[in-house]
PDB file of C-alpha atoms in Angstrom:
ATOM      1  CA  LYS A   1     159.025  41.541 190.743  1.00  0.00           C
ATOM      2  CA  PHE A   2     156.973  42.339 187.908  1.00  0.00           C
ATOM      3  CA  GLN A   3     153.657  40.882 186.910  1.00  0.00           C
ATOM      4  CA  ALA A   4     151.837  41.343 183.934  1.00  0.00           C
ATOM      5  CA  GLU A   5     149.229  40.443 183.003  1.00  0.00           C
ATOM      6  CA  LYS A   6     149.369  38.049 180.029  1.00  0.00           C
ATOM      7  CA  SER A   7     151.884  36.008 179.562  1.00  0.00           C
ATOM      8  CA  LEU A   8     155.939  37.662 178.358  1.00  0.00           C
ATOM      9  CA  TRP A   9     156.921  35.532 175.083  1.00  0.00           C
ATOM     10  CA  SER A  10     159.973  37.936 174.752  1.00  0.00           C
ATOM     11  CA  GLN A  11     163.196  40.038 176.248  1.00  0.00           C
ATOM     12  CA  PRO A  12     163.238  43.201 177.193  1.00  0.00           C
ATOM     13  CA  VAL A  13     165.005  45.587 175.733  1.00  0.00           C
ATOM     14  CA  THR A  14     166.984  48.398 177.999  1.00  0.00           C
ATOM     15  CA  ASP A  15     168.409  51.891 177.286  1.00  0.00           C
ATOM     16  CA  GLY A  16     170.537  51.155 180.319  1.00  0.00           C
ATOM     17  CA  THR A  17     168.152  53.004 182.317  1.00  0.00           C
ATOM     18  CA  THR A  18     165.049  51.614 181.901  1.00  0.00           C
ATOM     19  CA  LEU A  19     163.345  48.646 180.701  1.00  0.00           C
ATOM     20  CA  PHE A  20     161.582  47.816 177.951  1.00  0.00           C
ATOM     21  CA  VAL A  21     158.851  44.551 177.690  1.00  0.00           C
ATOM     22  CA  SER A  22     156.240  44.150 176.170  1.00  0.00           C
ATOM     23  CA  ALA A  23     153.057  41.337 176.388  1.00  0.00           C
ATOM     24  CA  LEU A  24     150.430  39.187 175.576  1.00  0.00           C
ATOM     25  CA  ASP A  25     148.350  41.557 177.400  1.00  0.00           C
ATOM     26  CA  HIS A  26     148.219  44.094 175.126  1.00  0.00           C
ATOM     27  CA  ASN A  27     150.155  46.701 176.901  1.00  0.00           C
ATOM     28  CA  LEU A  28     154.400  47.691 176.276  1.00  0.00           C
ATOM     29  CA  TYR A  29     156.082  48.577 179.638  1.00  0.00           C
ATOM     30  CA  ALA A  30     158.661  50.404 180.792  1.00  0.00           C
ATOM     31  CA  ILE A  31     159.959  49.274 183.778  1.00  0.00           C
ATOM     32  CA  ASN A  32     162.386  50.388 186.548  1.00  0.00           C
ATOM     33  CA  PRO A  33     165.198  47.958 186.591  1.00  0.00           C
ATOM     34  CA  LYS A  34     166.584  48.758 190.385  1.00  0.00           C
ATOM     35  CA  ASP A  35     162.709  47.454 192.212  1.00  0.00           C
ATOM     36  CA  GLY A  36     160.503  46.904 189.065  1.00  0.00           C
ATOM     37  CA  SER A  37     157.924  50.032 189.384  1.00  0.00           C
ATOM     38  CA  LYS A  38     156.149  50.336 186.577  1.00  0.00           C
ATOM     39  CA  ILE A  39     157.097  53.705 184.939  1.00  0.00           C
ATOM     40  CA  TRP A  40     154.728  53.630 182.543  1.00  0.00           C
ATOM     41  CA  ALA A  41     152.285  50.953 180.393  1.00  0.00           C
ATOM     42  CA  THR A  42     150.848  51.465 176.671  1.00  0.00           C
ATOM     43  CA  ASN A  43     148.697  49.159 175.321  1.00  0.00           C
ATOM     44  CA  LEU A  44     149.186  49.018 171.424  1.00  0.00           C
ATOM     45  CA  GLY A  45     145.907  47.218 171.322  1.00  0.00           C
ATOM     46  CA  GLY A  46     147.353  43.740 170.556  1.00  0.00           C
ATOM     47  CA  ALA A  47     149.177  41.318 171.548  1.00  0.00           C
ATOM     48  CA  VAL A  48     153.167  41.234 170.932  1.00  0.00           C
ATOM     49  CA  VAL A  49     154.862  38.401 171.050  1.00  0.00           C
ATOM     50  CA  TYR A  50     158.650  40.192 170.185  1.00  0.00           C
ATOM     51  CA  ALA A  51     160.509  42.394 171.801  1.00  0.00           C
ATOM     52  CA  PRO A  52     160.544  46.285 170.643  1.00  0.00           C
ATOM     53  CA  SER A  53     163.750  47.479 168.525  1.00  0.00           C
ATOM     54  CA  LEU A  54     165.221  51.014 169.955  1.00  0.00           C
ATOM     55  CA  SER A  55     166.662  53.621 168.270  1.00  0.00           C
ATOM     56  CA  ALA A  56     169.846  54.136 168.306  1.00  0.00           C
ATOM     57  CA  ASP A  57     169.308  57.265 170.258  1.00  0.00           C
ATOM     58  CA  ASN A  58     166.854  55.729 172.325  1.00  0.00           C
ATOM     59  CA  SER A  59     164.198  58.248 172.180  1.00  0.00           C
ATOM     60  CA  THR A  60     161.545  55.424 170.327  1.00  0.00           C
ATOM     61  CA  LEU A  61     160.248  52.288 170.477  1.00  0.00           C
ATOM     62  CA  TYR A  62     158.921  50.577 167.618  1.00  0.00           C
ATOM     63  CA  VAL A  63     157.099  47.213 167.853  1.00  0.00           C
ATOM     64  CA  THR A  64     154.704  44.818 165.613  1.00  0.00           C
ATOM     65  CA  THR A  65     150.567  43.458 166.804  1.00  0.00           C
ATOM     66  CA  LEU A  66     148.685  40.565 166.214  1.00  0.00           C
ATOM     67  CA  ALA A  67     145.714  43.575 165.721  1.00  0.00           C
ATOM     68  CA  ASN A  68     148.010  43.936 162.657  1.00  0.00           C
ATOM     69  CA  GLU A  69     149.895  46.863 163.137  1.00  0.00           C
ATOM     70  CA  VAL A  70     153.445  48.878 163.657  1.00  0.00           C
ATOM     71  CA  LEU A  71     153.764  51.430 166.150  1.00  0.00           C
ATOM     72  CA  ALA A  72     156.394  54.497 167.364  1.00  0.00           C
ATOM     73  CA  LEU A  73     156.238  55.151 170.858  1.00  0.00           C
ATOM     74  CA  ASN A  74     157.913  58.001 172.757  1.00  0.00           C
ATOM     75  CA  ALA A  75     160.612  55.598 174.405  1.00  0.00           C
ATOM     76  CA  LYS A  76     160.495  58.384 177.423  1.00  0.00           C
ATOM     77  CA  ASP A  77     156.701  58.384 177.765  1.00  0.00           C
ATOM     78  CA  GLY A  78     154.541  55.839 176.232  1.00  0.00           C
ATOM     79  CA  ALA A  79     153.303  57.788 173.700  1.00  0.00           C
ATOM     80  CA  ILE A  80     152.069  56.839 170.199  1.00  0.00           C
ATOM     81  CA  ILE A  81     154.116  58.933 167.822  1.00  0.00           C
ATOM     82  CA  TRP A  82     152.504  56.768 164.744  1.00  0.00           C
ATOM     83  CA  ARG A  83     150.763  53.321 163.855  1.00  0.00           C
ATOM     84  CA  LYS A  84     150.449  52.122 160.329  1.00  0.00           C
ATOM     85  CA  PRO A  85     147.942  49.217 159.864  1.00  0.00           C
ATOM     86  CA  TYR A  86     148.633  46.050 157.723  1.00  0.00           C
ATOM     87  CA  GLN A  87     146.159  42.759 155.901  1.00  0.00           C
ATOM     88  CA  THR A  88     148.041  40.456 158.208  1.00  0.00           C
ATOM     89  CA  SER A  89     148.764  39.790 161.280  1.00  0.00           C
ATOM     90  CA  LEU A  90     152.500  40.981 162.207  1.00  0.00           C
ATOM     91  CA  TRP A  91     155.097  38.114 163.905  1.00  0.00           C
ATOM     92  CA  SER A  92     158.368  39.560 162.676  1.00  0.00           C
ATOM     93  CA  GLN A  93     160.566  41.716 165.562  1.00  0.00           C
ATOM     94  CA  PRO A  94     160.993  45.108 162.890  1.00  0.00           C
ATOM     95  CA  VAL A  95     164.479  45.744 162.814  1.00  0.00           C
ATOM     96  CA  ILE A  96     166.425  49.793 162.023  1.00  0.00           C
ATOM     97  CA  MET A  97     168.530  49.612 159.476  1.00  0.00           C
ATOM     98  CA  GLY A  98     169.198  52.987 158.031  1.00  0.00           C
ATOM     99  CA  GLU A  99     166.803  55.779 158.111  1.00  0.00           C
ATOM    100  CA  ASN A 100     163.776  52.288 157.486  1.00  0.00           C
ATOM    101  CA  LEU A 101     162.477  49.083 159.774  1.00  0.00           C
ATOM    102  CA  ILE A 102     161.593  45.845 157.682  1.00  0.00           C
ATOM    103  CA  PHE A 103     159.654  43.329 158.911  1.00  0.00           C
ATOM    104  CA  GLY A 104     156.902  40.916 157.333  1.00  0.00           C
ATOM    105  CA  ASP A 105     154.161  38.896 157.897  1.00  0.00           C
ATOM    106  CA  LEU A 106     152.419  35.875 157.546  1.00  0.00           C
ATOM    107  CA  SER A 107     151.382  36.114 153.756  1.00  0.00           C
ATOM    108  CA  GLY A 108     154.976  36.212 153.065  1.00  0.00           C
ATOM    109  CA  ASN A 109     155.799  39.917 152.850  1.00  0.00           C
ATOM    110  CA  VAL A 110     159.297  42.184 153.639  1.00  0.00           C
ATOM    111  CA  TYR A 111     158.229  45.865 154.528  1.00  0.00           C
ATOM    112  CA  ALA A 112     160.744  48.582 154.573  1.00  0.00           C
ATOM    113  CA  ILE A 113     158.832  52.191 155.922  1.00  0.00           C
ATOM    114  CA  ALA A 114     160.394  54.761 156.474  1.00  0.00           C
ATOM    115  CA  ALA A 115     160.986  54.940 160.226  1.00  0.00           C
ATOM    116  CA  LYS A 116     161.026  58.486 160.797  1.00  0.00           C
ATOM    117  CA  ASP A 117     157.145  58.362 159.297  1.00  0.00           C
ATOM    118  CA  ASN A 118     155.971  55.190 158.072  1.00  0.00           C
ATOM    119  CA  ALA A 119     156.306  55.750 154.331  1.00  0.00           C
ATOM    120  CA  ASN A 120     156.638  53.636 152.084  1.00  0.00           C
ATOM    121  CA  VAL A 121     160.380  52.629 151.141  1.00  0.00           C
ATOM    122  CA  TRP A 122     159.556  48.694 149.699  1.00  0.00           C
ATOM    123  CA  SER A 123     158.255  45.694 149.728  1.00  0.00           C
ATOM    124  CA  VAL A 124     158.987  42.745 148.050  1.00  0.00           C
ATOM    125  CA  PRO A 125     157.438  39.006 147.983  1.00  0.00           C
ATOM    126  CA  VAL A 126     158.828  36.022 149.642  1.00  0.00           C
ATOM    127  CA  ASN A 127     155.916  33.900 149.394  1.00  0.00           C
ATOM    128  CA  ASP A 128     156.600  31.643 152.496  1.00  0.00           C
ATOM    129  CA  PRO A 129     155.483  33.057 156.325  1.00  0.00           C
ATOM    130  CA  VAL A 130     158.051  36.246 157.464  1.00  0.00           C
ATOM    131  CA  ALA A 131     158.316  34.966 161.726  1.00  0.00           C
ATOM    132  CA  GLY A 132     160.826  35.975 164.184  1.00  0.00           C
ATOM    133  CA  LYS A 133     163.466  38.874 164.085  1.00  0.00           C
ATOM    134  CA  PRO A 134     165.367  39.992 160.837  1.00  0.00           C
ATOM    135  CA  THR A 135     168.802  40.351 160.886  1.00  0.00           C
ATOM    136  CA  VAL A 136     170.450  43.689 159.303  1.00  0.00           C
ATOM    137  CA  VAL A 137     174.582  43.218 158.705  1.00  0.00           C
ATOM    138  CA  GLY A 138     176.063  46.526 157.605  1.00  0.00           C
ATOM    139  CA  ASP A 139     173.838  46.734 153.998  1.00  0.00           C
ATOM    140  CA  MET A 140     172.115  43.564 153.654  1.00  0.00           C
ATOM    141  CA  VAL A 141     169.409  42.274 155.764  1.00  0.00           C
ATOM    142  CA  TYR A 142     168.737  38.476 156.263  1.00  0.00           C
ATOM    143  CA  ILE A 143     164.798  37.266 156.552  1.00  0.00           C
ATOM    144  CA  PRO A 144     164.165  33.806 158.184  1.00  0.00           C
ATOM    145  CA  THR A 145     160.681  32.142 157.045  1.00  0.00           C
ATOM    146  CA  GLU A 146     158.238  29.675 158.142  1.00  0.00           C
ATOM    147  CA  ASN A 147     159.318  27.028 155.539  1.00  0.00           C
ATOM    148  CA  GLY A 148     163.237  27.167 155.775  1.00  0.00           C
ATOM    149  CA  LYS A 149     164.164  29.660 153.759  1.00  0.00           C
ATOM    150  CA  LEU A 150     166.502  32.887 153.934  1.00  0.00           C
ATOM    151  CA  VAL A 151     166.941  35.265 151.792  1.00  0.00           C
ATOM    152  CA  ALA A 152     169.487  38.418 151.574  1.00  0.00           C
ATOM    153  CA  LEU A 153     167.962  41.316 150.370  1.00  0.00           C
ATOM    154  CA  ARG A 154     169.917  44.680 149.969  1.00  0.00           C
ATOM    155  CA  ALA A 155     168.883  47.463 151.115  1.00  0.00           C
ATOM    156  CA  ASP A 156     166.896  48.823 148.179  1.00  0.00           C
ATOM    157  CA  GLY A 157     165.172  45.012 149.272  1.00  0.00           C
ATOM    158  CA  SER A 158     167.015  43.585 145.649  1.00  0.00           C
ATOM    159  CA  LEU A 159     167.865  39.826 146.238  1.00  0.00           C
ATOM    160  CA  ALA A 160     170.952  39.291 146.874  1.00  0.00           C
ATOM    161  CA  TRP A 161     170.790  35.451 147.606  1.00  0.00           C
ATOM    162  CA  MET A 162     168.437  32.653 148.890  1.00  0.00           C
ATOM    163  CA  LYS A 163     169.397  29.437 151.172  1.00  0.00           C
ATOM    164  CA  THR A 164     165.940  26.055 151.874  1.00  0.00           C
ATOM    165  CA  PHE A 165     167.290  24.895 155.125  1.00  0.00           C
ATOM    166  CA  ASP A 166     165.451  21.717 155.799  1.00  0.00           C
ATOM    167  CA  GLY A 167     163.267  22.925 158.655  1.00  0.00           C
ATOM    168  CA  LYS A 168     161.715  25.693 159.935  1.00  0.00           C
ATOM    169  CA  LEU A 169     163.612  29.530 160.548  1.00  0.00           C
ATOM    170  CA  TYR A 170     161.796  31.458 163.287  1.00  0.00           C
ATOM    171  CA  ASN A 171     164.861  33.754 163.556  1.00  0.00           C
ATOM    172  CA  GLY A 172     167.454  35.406 161.617  1.00  0.00           C
ATOM    173  CA  PRO A 173     170.758  34.260 161.923  1.00  0.00           C
ATOM    174  CA  VAL A 174     173.181  35.541 164.840  1.00  0.00           C
ATOM    175  CA  GLU A 175     176.487  37.243 163.142  1.00  0.00           C
ATOM    176  CA  MET A 176     180.192  36.013 163.191  1.00  0.00           C
ATOM    177  CA  GLY A 177     182.967  37.865 160.639  1.00  0.00           C
ATOM    178  CA  ASP A 178     182.252  36.827 157.219  1.00  0.00           C
ATOM    179  CA  LYS A 179     179.948  33.899 158.976  1.00  0.00           C
ATOM    180  CA  LEU A 180     176.249  33.829 159.882  1.00  0.00           C
ATOM    181  CA  LEU A 181     174.976  31.050 162.454  1.00  0.00           C
ATOM    182  CA  VAL A 182     171.975  29.982 160.988  1.00  0.00           C
ATOM    183  CA  GLY A 183     169.234  27.829 163.967  1.00  0.00           C
ATOM    184  CA  VAL A 184     167.159  26.273 162.309  1.00  0.00           C
ATOM    185  CA  VAL A 185     163.894  24.469 164.118  1.00  0.00           C
ATOM    186  CA  GLY A 186     162.412  20.802 163.175  1.00  0.00           C
ATOM    187  CA  GLY A 187     165.226  19.809 160.581  1.00  0.00           C
ATOM    188  CA  LYS A 188     168.017  17.346 160.417  1.00  0.00           C
ATOM    189  CA  TYR A 189     170.568  19.263 161.926  1.00  0.00           C
ATOM    190  CA  PRO A 190     169.942  21.697 164.307  1.00  0.00           C
ATOM    191  CA  LEU A 191     171.895  24.751 163.562  1.00  0.00           C
ATOM    192  CA  TYR A 192     174.401  25.606 160.955  1.00  0.00           C
ATOM    193  CA  MET A 193     177.051  27.848 159.450  1.00  0.00           C
ATOM    194  CA  ILE A 194     177.352  29.408 156.648  1.00  0.00           C
ATOM    195  CA  THR A 195     179.266  32.430 154.460  1.00  0.00           C
ATOM    196  CA  ASN A 196     177.204  34.977 153.804  1.00  0.00           C
ATOM    197  CA  GLN A 197     177.524  35.181 149.830  1.00  0.00           C
ATOM    198  CA  ASN A 198     175.472  31.544 150.997  1.00  0.00           C
ATOM    199  CA  ALA A 199     178.524  28.991 150.956  1.00  0.00           C
ATOM    200  CA  ASP A 200     177.639  26.090 153.315  1.00  0.00           C
ATOM    201  CA  VAL A 201     180.951  25.766 155.971  1.00  0.00           C
ATOM    202  CA  TRP A 202     179.262  22.946 158.479  1.00  0.00           C
ATOM    203  CA  GLN A 203     176.287  21.389 160.032  1.00  0.00           C
ATOM    204  CA  PHE A 204     176.076  20.684 163.877  1.00  0.00           C
ATOM    205  CA  ALA A 205     173.500  17.414 164.769  1.00  0.00           C
ATOM    206  CA  PRO A 206     174.036  16.357 168.822  1.00  0.00           C
ATOM    207  CA  ALA A 207     175.111  13.155 169.887  1.00  0.00           C
ATOM    208  CA  LYS A 208     171.772  11.053 170.420  1.00  0.00           C
TER     209      LYS A 208
END
């Protein structure tokens, strides 16, 4: 058992030998999965509600905080490589898309920055708060918004399509071949299946 100072809202991420856990106590922890002992802890200066994202080579962790920052950390020792401030709270887990990080903010903007040095690549207004983890599939990224919009963007930030659901979206869809499984909060249907070209397949409502 591992005890953080405050609540853990996100699932851990692992490279196969270490668990990385973000917490509301402002810390990102590295934990030994065999016995729960702490390897390192880094204070990020703000609460973290989503899991960090781990680079493909397992060397770098990327995380957003409610202190309006995106940070990159060395996965081996927790040292901060870089940090980048924003104007609005970031409730969106950064996802890796090629050489870039993609995430959104509560002001309704989606950003792409270079993972290596946080240089700005592009930003796109979607006009709804972005809260959750986008989904990357090939050269497309699907952005969930709190007002029920699923926004499909190409790698260059251009809009492919947009679909509005009855309810709220707090996470990106799950990829299933050429289809997307979309979970919705507070609407008539909690689950939708659509194609990656924005065609309806089915909606599911549990029996009462």
